[in-house]
Amino acid sequence: MARAIALAERGLNTATPNPRVGCVLMRDGVVIGEGWHPHAGAPHAEVFALRQAGAAARGATAYVTLEPCAHFGRTPPCADALIAAGLERVVIALEDPNPLVAGRGLARLKAAGIDTAQGLLADEARELNIGFISRMTRGRPWVRLKAAASLDGKTALENGLSQWLTGPAARADGHRWRARACAILTAIGTVKADDPQLTVRDLPCERQPLRVLIDPRLEVAPTARILQGAPALIVTASTDGARAHAHTSVLTGLGHRVLPLPAANASERVDLPALLREFAALELNEIHVEAGAGLNASLLAANCVDELLLYLAPLAVGNSARGIFDLPVLTALESAPRFSFHDCRQIGEDLRILARVATHRQAAPARP
Ligand SMILES: NC(=O)c1ccc[n+]([C@@H]2O[C@H](COP(=O)([O-])OP(=O)(O)OC[C@H]3O[C@@H](n4cnc5c(N)ncnc54)[C@H](OP(=O)(O)O)[C@@H]3O)[C@@H](O)[C@H]2O)c1
C-alpha cells in the first residue's frame, strides 16, 4: 500500500478534480502491475495496473489507495474491471467519500466473491486527498493560507515591501504547494502592492492553477500581471454602476470571468463562504491563498481557512510592519483563533510551519 500511495503522489499536481489514486497488483509476493491516475478522463489507477498485469491478474491481490469506483463517470467502473480480471483479494486504504461510490465499490467486489479489506494506511491516503475529501464531505475545498513572515510574524514592512522576506529554497517550496492547488486566491491589496503573477514557475508544470482575485470595487488594472496568460476569475462585491459595468466589459473582453458575490449584510464585502461553495461547484479541491493581512483576516473570521502554510525567515522587522492577519483588537485570549501545529521543518534558512485550525486537530499526521 505504501508503494500504491507513492504512485498516487505522481498525480499530485494533475489528478484534479479527481482524487490522487495509486494501485499495485501482487501475486505470490511479486508486483505484477502498477498504476496511478494521471488526470481526469484518463483511465483510473486500477486499469493501468490491470493492463500491465494482463492474464497474471487472475488470483492476484490489488492494493488500491481509494475504493474502486462503481459508477460510470468519465470511465467505466473499476470494480467491474477488477471482477472481470479475476482478482482474489482487494485491499483499499480508504472508502471513497464520493456519494456516487461510498461503499458501493466494495459491496460490488464482495458480491462477486472477492475478499476485501480496508483501512491500510488510511491516514496517508486521507492526507493525500484532503481537498477531494473536503469537497465531497463538506461541500467546500480545503483552504491552505500561505504567508511568508519574519520571525516576529510580520509579512510586509510599513511601506508595503514584502519581497523577499524568505530565501530561494522557501520560495521554491512555495511554488510546489502552488502547483498542487486547484486555484490560487488573492485580493486587490496584494495585486496593487506586488503585482504578482501567481503562476507556478521553476518546476515542471502541466497545469497552472486557476487564479482568483477578490476585488470588491473592481479596481484591478487590465495590465496587472495576474490578468496576463490564462483567464482569471475576478470576484467582486458588485457590478452596479456605469464604471463597474464598463470595467466588467473590459475584463470579460479579455477572457476573464467576473463573478459578483456580495455579502448579504455589508456593502463592498464578498460573501466568502459562498465563494467556497462556488469553488466546490467548479470542482476545485485545494485552494492556495496568497494575500495580505486584509483578506487573510476576513477568511479567518469567516471560518474559511483550514490550514496555514507559514514560512518564517530568521529576521525581525519591528512593530511598525504588518502582521499576517488584520484582526480586530482582542480583549481575551479565549477569543483568539487557535491552531494546532501539524508539521514543522527547516527549508533552506527559513522555517516552514503547517498548522491547522483547531477544529481539524484530529486530522491525520502529515507524511514526512
Ligand atoms: N509576506 C506575504 O506572504 C505576503 C503575501 C501577500 C501580500 N503581502 C503583502 O500584503 C500587503 C497587502 O495587504 P492588504 O491587506 O492590502 O492585501 P489583501 O489582503 O491582498 O487585499 C486587501 C483587500 O481585500 C479586500 N477584502 C478583504 N476581505 C474582503 C471581503 N470579504 N470582501 C471583499 N473584499 C475584501 C479589502 O477590502 P477593504 O478595503 O474593503 O477592506 C482590501 O481591498 C502588501 O504589502 C503585500 O506585499 C505579503
JSON list of N, CA, C and O in Angstrom, two decimals, residues 87-123:
[
{"chain": "A", "resi": 87, "resn": "LEU", "atom": "N", "xyz": [-9.59, -11.05, -9.87]},
{"chain": "A", "resi": 87, "resn": "LEU", "atom": "CA", "xyz": [-8.82, -10.79, -8.64]},
{"chain": "A", "resi": 87, "resn": "LEU", "atom": "C", "xyz": [-9.33, -11.66, -7.49]},
{"chain": "A", "resi": 87, "resn": "LEU", "atom": "O", "xyz": [-10.53, -11.94, -7.41]},
{"chain": "A", "resi": 88, "resn": "GLU", "atom": "N", "xyz": [-8.44, -12.04, -6.60]},
{"chain": "A", "resi": 88, "resn": "GLU", "atom": "CA", "xyz": [-8.87, -12.84, -5.46]},
{"chain": "A", "resi": 88, "resn": "GLU", "atom": "C", "xyz": [-9.14, -11.96, -4.25]},
{"chain": "A", "resi": 88, "resn": "GLU", "atom": "O", "xyz": [-10.02, -12.21, -3.45]},
{"chain": "A", "resi": 89, "resn": "ARG", "atom": "N", "xyz": [-8.35, -10.87, -4.13]},
{"chain": "A", "resi": 89, "resn": "ARG", "atom": "CA", "xyz": [-8.44, -10.03, -2.93]},
{"chain": "A", "resi": 89, "resn": "ARG", "atom": "C", "xyz": [-8.21, -8.57, -3.32]},
{"chain": "A", "resi": 89, "resn": "ARG", "atom": "O", "xyz": [-7.33, -8.29, -4.15]},
{"chain": "A", "resi": 90, "resn": "VAL", "atom": "N", "xyz": [-8.96, -7.68, -2.70]},
{"chain": "A", "resi": 90, "resn": "VAL", "atom": "CA", "xyz": [-8.76, -6.24, -2.93]},
{"chain": "A", "resi": 90, "resn": "VAL", "atom": "C", "xyz": [-8.64, -5.55, -1.58]},
{"chain": "A", "resi": 90, "resn": "VAL", "atom": "O", "xyz": [-9.55, -5.65, -0.74]},
{"chain": "A", "resi": 91, "resn": "VAL", "atom": "N", "xyz": [-7.51, -4.86, -1.36]},
{"chain": "A", "resi": 91, "resn": "VAL", "atom": "CA", "xyz": [-7.27, -4.14, -0.11]},
{"chain": "A", "resi": 91, "resn": "VAL", "atom": "C", "xyz": [-7.29, -2.65, -0.44]},
{"chain": "A", "resi": 91, "resn": "VAL", "atom": "O", "xyz": [-6.55, -2.21, -1.32]},
{"chain": "A", "resi": 92, "resn": "ILE", "atom": "N", "xyz": [-8.13, -1.90, 0.25]},
{"chain": "A", "resi": 92, "resn": "ILE", "atom": "CA", "xyz": [-8.16, -0.46, -0.01]},
{"chain": "A", "resi": 92, "resn": "ILE", "atom": "C", "xyz": [-7.70, 0.29, 1.25]},
{"chain": "A", "resi": 92, "resn": "ILE", "atom": "O", "xyz": [-7.82, -0.21, 2.37]},
{"chain": "A", "resi": 93, "resn": "ALA", "atom": "N", "xyz": [-7.17, 1.49, 1.03]},
{"chain": "A", "resi": 93, "resn": "ALA", "atom": "CA", "xyz": [-6.77, 2.32, 2.16]},
{"chain": "A", "resi": 93, "resn": "ALA", "atom": "C", "xyz": [-8.01, 3.02, 2.72]},
{"chain": "A", "resi": 93, "resn": "ALA", "atom": "O", "xyz": [-8.23, 3.08, 3.92]},
{"chain": "A", "resi": 94, "resn": "LEU", "atom": "N", "xyz": [-8.82, 3.56, 1.83]},
{"chain": "A", "resi": 94, "resn": "LEU", "atom": "CA", "xyz": [-9.87, 4.49, 2.23]},
{"chain": "A", "resi": 94, "resn": "LEU", "atom": "C", "xyz": [-11.14, 4.26, 1.42]},
{"chain": "A", "resi": 94, "resn": "LEU", "atom": "O", "xyz": [-11.06, 4.05, 0.20]},
{"chain": "A", "resi": 95, "resn": "GLU", "atom": "N", "xyz": [-12.28, 4.35, 2.10]},
{"chain": "A", "resi": 95, "resn": "GLU", "atom": "CA", "xyz": [-13.54, 4.33, 1.37]},
{"chain": "A", "resi": 95, "resn": "GLU", "atom": "C", "xyz": [-13.67, 5.64, 0.60]},
{"chain": "A", "resi": 95, "resn": "GLU", "atom": "O", "xyz": [-13.25, 6.69, 1.09]},
{"chain": "A", "resi": 96, "resn": "ASP", "atom": "N", "xyz": [-14.21, 5.58, -0.61]},
{"chain": "A", "resi": 96, "resn": "ASP", "atom": "CA", "xyz": [-14.36, 6.79, -1.42]},
{"chain": "A", "resi": 96, "resn": "ASP", "atom": "C", "xyz": [-15.47, 7.66, -0.83]},
{"chain": "A", "resi": 96, "resn": "ASP", "atom": "O", "xyz": [-16.61, 7.20, -0.70]},
{"chain": "A", "resi": 97, "resn": "PRO", "atom": "N", "xyz": [-15.16, 8.93, -0.46]},
{"chain": "A", "resi": 97, "resn": "PRO", "atom": "CA", "xyz": [-16.20, 9.79, 0.12]},
{"chain": "A", "resi": 97, "resn": "PRO", "atom": "C", "xyz": [-17.20, 10.29, -0.93]},
{"chain": "A", "resi": 97, "resn": "PRO", "atom": "O", "xyz": [-18.22, 10.88, -0.58]},
{"chain": "A", "resi": 98, "resn": "ASN", "atom": "N", "xyz": [-16.91, 10.06, -2.21]},
{"chain": "A", "resi": 98, "resn": "ASN", "atom": "CA", "xyz": [-17.82, 10.49, -3.27]},
{"chain": "A", "resi": 98, "resn": "ASN", "atom": "C", "xyz": [-19.15, 9.75, -3.08]},
{"chain": "A", "resi": 98, "resn": "ASN", "atom": "O", "xyz": [-19.19, 8.52, -3.10]},
{"chain": "A", "resi": 99, "resn": "PRO", "atom": "N", "xyz": [-20.27, 10.51, -2.88]},
{"chain": "A", "resi": 99, "resn": "PRO", "atom": "CA", "xyz": [-21.55, 9.84, -2.63]},
{"chain": "A", "resi": 99, "resn": "PRO", "atom": "C", "xyz": [-21.93, 8.86, -3.74]},
{"chain": "A", "resi": 99, "resn": "PRO", "atom": "O", "xyz": [-22.71, 7.93, -3.50]},
{"chain": "A", "resi": 100, "resn": "LEU", "atom": "N", "xyz": [-21.36, 9.04, -4.95]},
{"chain": "A", "resi": 100, "resn": "LEU", "atom": "CA", "xyz": [-21.66, 8.11, -6.05]},
{"chain": "A", "resi": 100, "resn": "LEU", "atom": "C", "xyz": [-21.00, 6.76, -5.83]},
{"chain": "A", "resi": 100, "resn": "LEU", "atom": "O", "xyz": [-21.35, 5.77, -6.45]},
{"chain": "A", "resi": 101, "resn": "VAL", "atom": "N", "xyz": [-19.99, 6.72, -4.94]},
{"chain": "A", "resi": 101, "resn": "VAL", "atom": "CA", "xyz": [-19.27, 5.46, -4.69]},
{"chain": "A", "resi": 101, "resn": "VAL", "atom": "C", "xyz": [-19.58, 4.99, -3.26]},
{"chain": "A", "resi": 101, "resn": "VAL", "atom": "O", "xyz": [-20.34, 4.04, -3.07]},
{"chain": "A", "resi": 102, "resn": "ALA", "atom": "N", "xyz": [-19.00, 5.71, -2.25]},
{"chain": "A", "resi": 102, "resn": "ALA", "atom": "CA", "xyz": [-19.27, 5.49, -0.82]},
{"chain": "A", "resi": 102, "resn": "ALA", "atom": "C", "xyz": [-19.72, 4.09, -0.44]},
{"chain": "A", "resi": 102, "resn": "ALA", "atom": "O", "xyz": [-20.85, 3.87, -0.04]},
{"chain": "A", "resi": 103, "resn": "GLY", "atom": "N", "xyz": [-18.86, 3.12, -0.56]},
{"chain": "A", "resi": 103, "resn": "GLY", "atom": "CA", "xyz": [-19.16, 1.76, -0.11]},
{"chain": "A", "resi": 103, "resn": "GLY", "atom": "C", "xyz": [-19.66, 0.85, -1.23]},
{"chain": "A", "resi": 103, "resn": "GLY", "atom": "O", "xyz": [-19.60, -0.37, -1.12]},
{"chain": "A", "resi": 104, "resn": "ARG", "atom": "N", "xyz": [-20.17, 1.46, -2.30]},
{"chain": "A", "resi": 104, "resn": "ARG", "atom": "CA", "xyz": [-20.77, 0.62, -3.36]},
{"chain": "A", "resi": 104, "resn": "ARG", "atom": "C", "xyz": [-19.71, -0.20, -4.11]},
{"chain": "A", "resi": 104, "resn": "ARG", "atom": "O", "xyz": [-19.97, -1.31, -4.54]},
{"chain": "A", "resi": 105, "resn": "GLY", "atom": "N", "xyz": [-18.51, 0.41, -4.24]},
{"chain": "A", "resi": 105, "resn": "GLY", "atom": "CA", "xyz": [-17.43, -0.32, -4.93]},
{"chain": "A", "resi": 105, "resn": "GLY", "atom": "C", "xyz": [-17.06, -1.58, -4.19]},
{"chain": "A", "resi": 105, "resn": "GLY", "atom": "O", "xyz": [-16.99, -2.67, -4.77]},
{"chain": "A", "resi": 106, "resn": "LEU", "atom": "N", "xyz": [-16.88, -1.44, -2.87]},
{"chain": "A", "resi": 106, "resn": "LEU", "atom": "CA", "xyz": [-16.51, -2.61, -2.05]},
{"chain": "A", "resi": 106, "resn": "LEU", "atom": "C", "xyz": [-17.64, -3.63, -2.05]},
{"chain": "A", "resi": 106, "resn": "LEU", "atom": "O", "xyz": [-17.40, -4.84, -2.16]},
{"chain": "A", "resi": 107, "resn": "ALA", "atom": "N", "xyz": [-18.88, -3.15, -1.94]},
{"chain": "A", "resi": 107, "resn": "ALA", "atom": "CA", "xyz": [-20.04, -4.05, -1.92]},
{"chain": "A", "resi": 107, "resn": "ALA", "atom": "C", "xyz": [-20.08, -4.88, -3.21]},
{"chain": "A", "resi": 107, "resn": "ALA", "atom": "O", "xyz": [-20.37, -6.08, -3.18]},
{"chain": "A", "resi": 108, "resn": "ARG", "atom": "N", "xyz": [-19.80, -4.23, -4.30]},
{"chain": "A", "resi": 108, "resn": "ARG", "atom": "CA", "xyz": [-19.83, -4.92, -5.59]},
{"chain": "A", "resi": 108, "resn": "ARG", "atom": "C", "xyz": [-18.76, -6.03, -5.66]},
{"chain": "A", "resi": 108, "resn": "ARG", "atom": "O", "xyz": [-19.00, -7.11, -6.15]},
{"chain": "A", "resi": 109, "resn": "LEU", "atom": "N", "xyz": [-17.57, -5.69, -5.13]},
{"chain": "A", "resi": 109, "resn": "LEU", "atom": "CA", "xyz": [-16.48, -6.67, -5.12]},
{"chain": "A", "resi": 109, "resn": "LEU", "atom": "C", "xyz": [-16.85, -7.86, -4.25]},
{"chain": "A", "resi": 109, "resn": "LEU", "atom": "O", "xyz": [-16.67, -9.02, -4.63]},
{"chain": "A", "resi": 110, "resn": "LYS", "atom": "N", "xyz": [-17.41, -7.55, -3.06]},
{"chain": "A", "resi": 110, "resn": "LYS", "atom": "CA", "xyz": [-17.79, -8.63, -2.13]},
{"chain": "A", "resi": 110, "resn": "LYS", "atom": "C", "xyz": [-18.86, -9.51, -2.76]},
{"chain": "A", "resi": 110, "resn": "LYS", "atom": "O", "xyz": [-18.80, -10.74, -2.65]},
{"chain": "A", "resi": 111, "resn": "ALA", "atom": "N", "xyz": [-19.83, -8.88, -3.41]},
{"chain": "A", "resi": 111, "resn": "ALA", "atom": "CA", "xyz": [-20.93, -9.64, -4.03]},
{"chain": "A", "resi": 111, "resn": "ALA", "atom": "C", "xyz": [-20.39, -10.59, -5.10]},
{"chain": "A", "resi": 111, "resn": "ALA", "atom": "O", "xyz": [-20.99, -11.63, -5.36]},
{"chain": "A", "resi": 112, "resn": "ALA", "atom": "N", "xyz": [-19.25, -10.23, -5.68]},
{"chain": "A", "resi": 112, "resn": "ALA", "atom": "CA", "xyz": [-18.65, -11.09, -6.72]},
{"chain": "A", "resi": 112, "resn": "ALA", "atom": "C", "xyz": [-17.73, -12.14, -6.11]},
{"chain": "A", "resi": 112, "resn": "ALA", "atom": "O", "xyz": [-17.03, -12.85, -6.83]},
{"chain": "A", "resi": 113, "resn": "GLY", "atom": "N", "xyz": [-17.71, -12.21, -4.77]},
{"chain": "A", "resi": 113, "resn": "GLY", "atom": "CA", "xyz": [-16.92, -13.24, -4.10]},
{"chain": "A", "resi": 113, "resn": "GLY", "atom": "C", "xyz": [-15.47, -12.87, -3.87]},
{"chain": "A", "resi": 113, "resn": "GLY", "atom": "O", "xyz": [-14.66, -13.72, -3.53]},
{"chain": "A", "resi": 114, "resn": "ILE", "atom": "N", "xyz": [-15.14, -11.59, -4.05]},
{"chain": "A", "resi": 114, "resn": "ILE", "atom": "CA", "xyz": [-13.75, -11.16, -3.83]},
{"chain": "A", "resi": 114, "resn": "ILE", "atom": "C", "xyz": [-13.56, -10.82, -2.36]},
{"chain": "A", "resi": 114, "resn": "ILE", "atom": "O", "xyz": [-14.40, -10.14, -1.75]},
{"chain": "A", "resi": 115, "resn": "ASP", "atom": "N", "xyz": [-12.46, -11.27, -1.79]},
{"chain": "A", "resi": 115, "resn": "ASP", "atom": "CA", "xyz": [-12.11, -10.97, -0.41]},
{"chain": "A", "resi": 115, "resn": "ASP", "atom": "C", "xyz": [-11.67, -9.51, -0.34]},
{"chain": "A", "resi": 115, "resn": "ASP", "atom": "O", "xyz": [-10.85, -9.07, -1.16]},
{"chain": "A", "resi": 116, "resn": "THR", "atom": "N", "xyz": [-12.21, -8.72, 0.59]},
{"chain": "A", "resi": 116, "resn": "THR", "atom": "CA", "xyz": [-11.85, -7.30, 0.66]},
{"chain": "A", "resi": 116, "resn": "THR", "atom": "C", "xyz": [-11.41, -6.92, 2.07]},
{"chain": "A", "resi": 116, "resn": "THR", "atom": "O", "xyz": [-11.79, -7.56, 3.05]},
{"chain": "A", "resi": 117, "resn": "ALA", "atom": "N", "xyz": [-10.59, -5.89, 2.14]},
{"chain": "A", "resi": 117, "resn": "ALA", "atom": "CA", "xyz": [-10.18, -5.32, 3.43]},
{"chain": "A", "resi": 117, "resn": "ALA", "atom": "C", "xyz": [-9.98, -3.83, 3.23]},
{"chain": "A", "resi": 117, "resn": "ALA", "atom": "O", "xyz": [-9.67, -3.38, 2.12]},
{"chain": "A", "resi": 118, "resn": "GLN", "atom": "N", "xyz": [-10.16, -3.05, 4.30]},
{"chain": "A", "resi": 118, "resn": "GLN", "atom": "CA", "xyz": [-9.96, -1.61, 4.16]},
{"chain": "A", "resi": 118, "resn": "GLN", "atom": "C", "xyz": [-9.29, -1.03, 5.40]},
{"chain": "A", "resi": 118, "resn": "GLN", "atom": "O", "xyz": [-9.33, -1.63, 6.47]},
{"chain": "A", "resi": 119, "resn": "GLY", "atom": "N", "xyz": [-8.64, 0.12, 5.21]},
{"chain": "A", "resi": 119, "resn": "GLY", "atom": "CA", "xyz": [-8.06, 0.83, 6.35]},
{"chain": "A", "resi": 119, "resn": "GLY", "atom": "C", "xyz": [-6.55, 0.83, 6.38]},
{"chain": "A", "resi": 119, "resn": "GLY", "atom": "O", "xyz": [-5.95, 1.51, 7.21]},
{"chain": "A", "resi": 120, "resn": "LEU", "atom": "N", "xyz": [-5.91, 0.09, 5.48]},
{"chain": "A", "resi": 120, "resn": "LEU", "atom": "CA", "xyz": [-4.45, 0.03, 5.48]},
{"chain": "A", "resi": 120, "resn": "LEU", "atom": "C", "xyz": [-3.88, 1.38, 5.00]},
{"chain": "A", "resi": 120, "resn": "LEU", "atom": "O", "xyz": [-4.19, 1.83, 3.90]},
{"chain": "A", "resi": 121, "resn": "LEU", "atom": "N", "xyz": [-3.08, 2.03, 5.84]},
{"chain": "A", "resi": 121, "resn": "LEU", "atom": "CA", "xyz": [-2.50, 3.37, 5.55]},
{"chain": "A", "resi": 121, "resn": "LEU", "atom": "C", "xyz": [-3.60, 4.39, 5.19]},
{"chain": "A", "resi": 121, "resn": "LEU", "atom": "O", "xyz": [-3.41, 5.23, 4.32]},
{"chain": "A", "resi": 122, "resn": "ALA", "atom": "N", "xyz": [-4.71, 4.28, 5.89]},
{"chain": "A", "resi": 122, "resn": "ALA", "atom": "CA", "xyz": [-5.84, 5.18, 5.59]},
{"chain": "A", "resi": 122, "resn": "ALA", "atom": "C", "xyz": [-5.49, 6.64, 5.86]},
{"chain": "A", "resi": 122, "resn": "ALA", "atom": "O", "xyz": [-5.89, 7.53, 5.10]},
{"chain": "A", "resi": 123, "resn": "ASP", "atom": "N", "xyz": [-4.72, 6.92, 6.93]},
{"chain": "A", "resi": 123, "resn": "ASP", "atom": "CA", "xyz": [-4.37, 8.31, 7.24]},
{"chain": "A", "resi": 123, "resn": "ASP", "atom": "C", "xyz": [-3.57, 8.94, 6.10]},
{"chain": "A", "resi": 123, "resn": "ASP", "atom": "O", "xyz": [-3.81, 10.08, 5.72]}
]
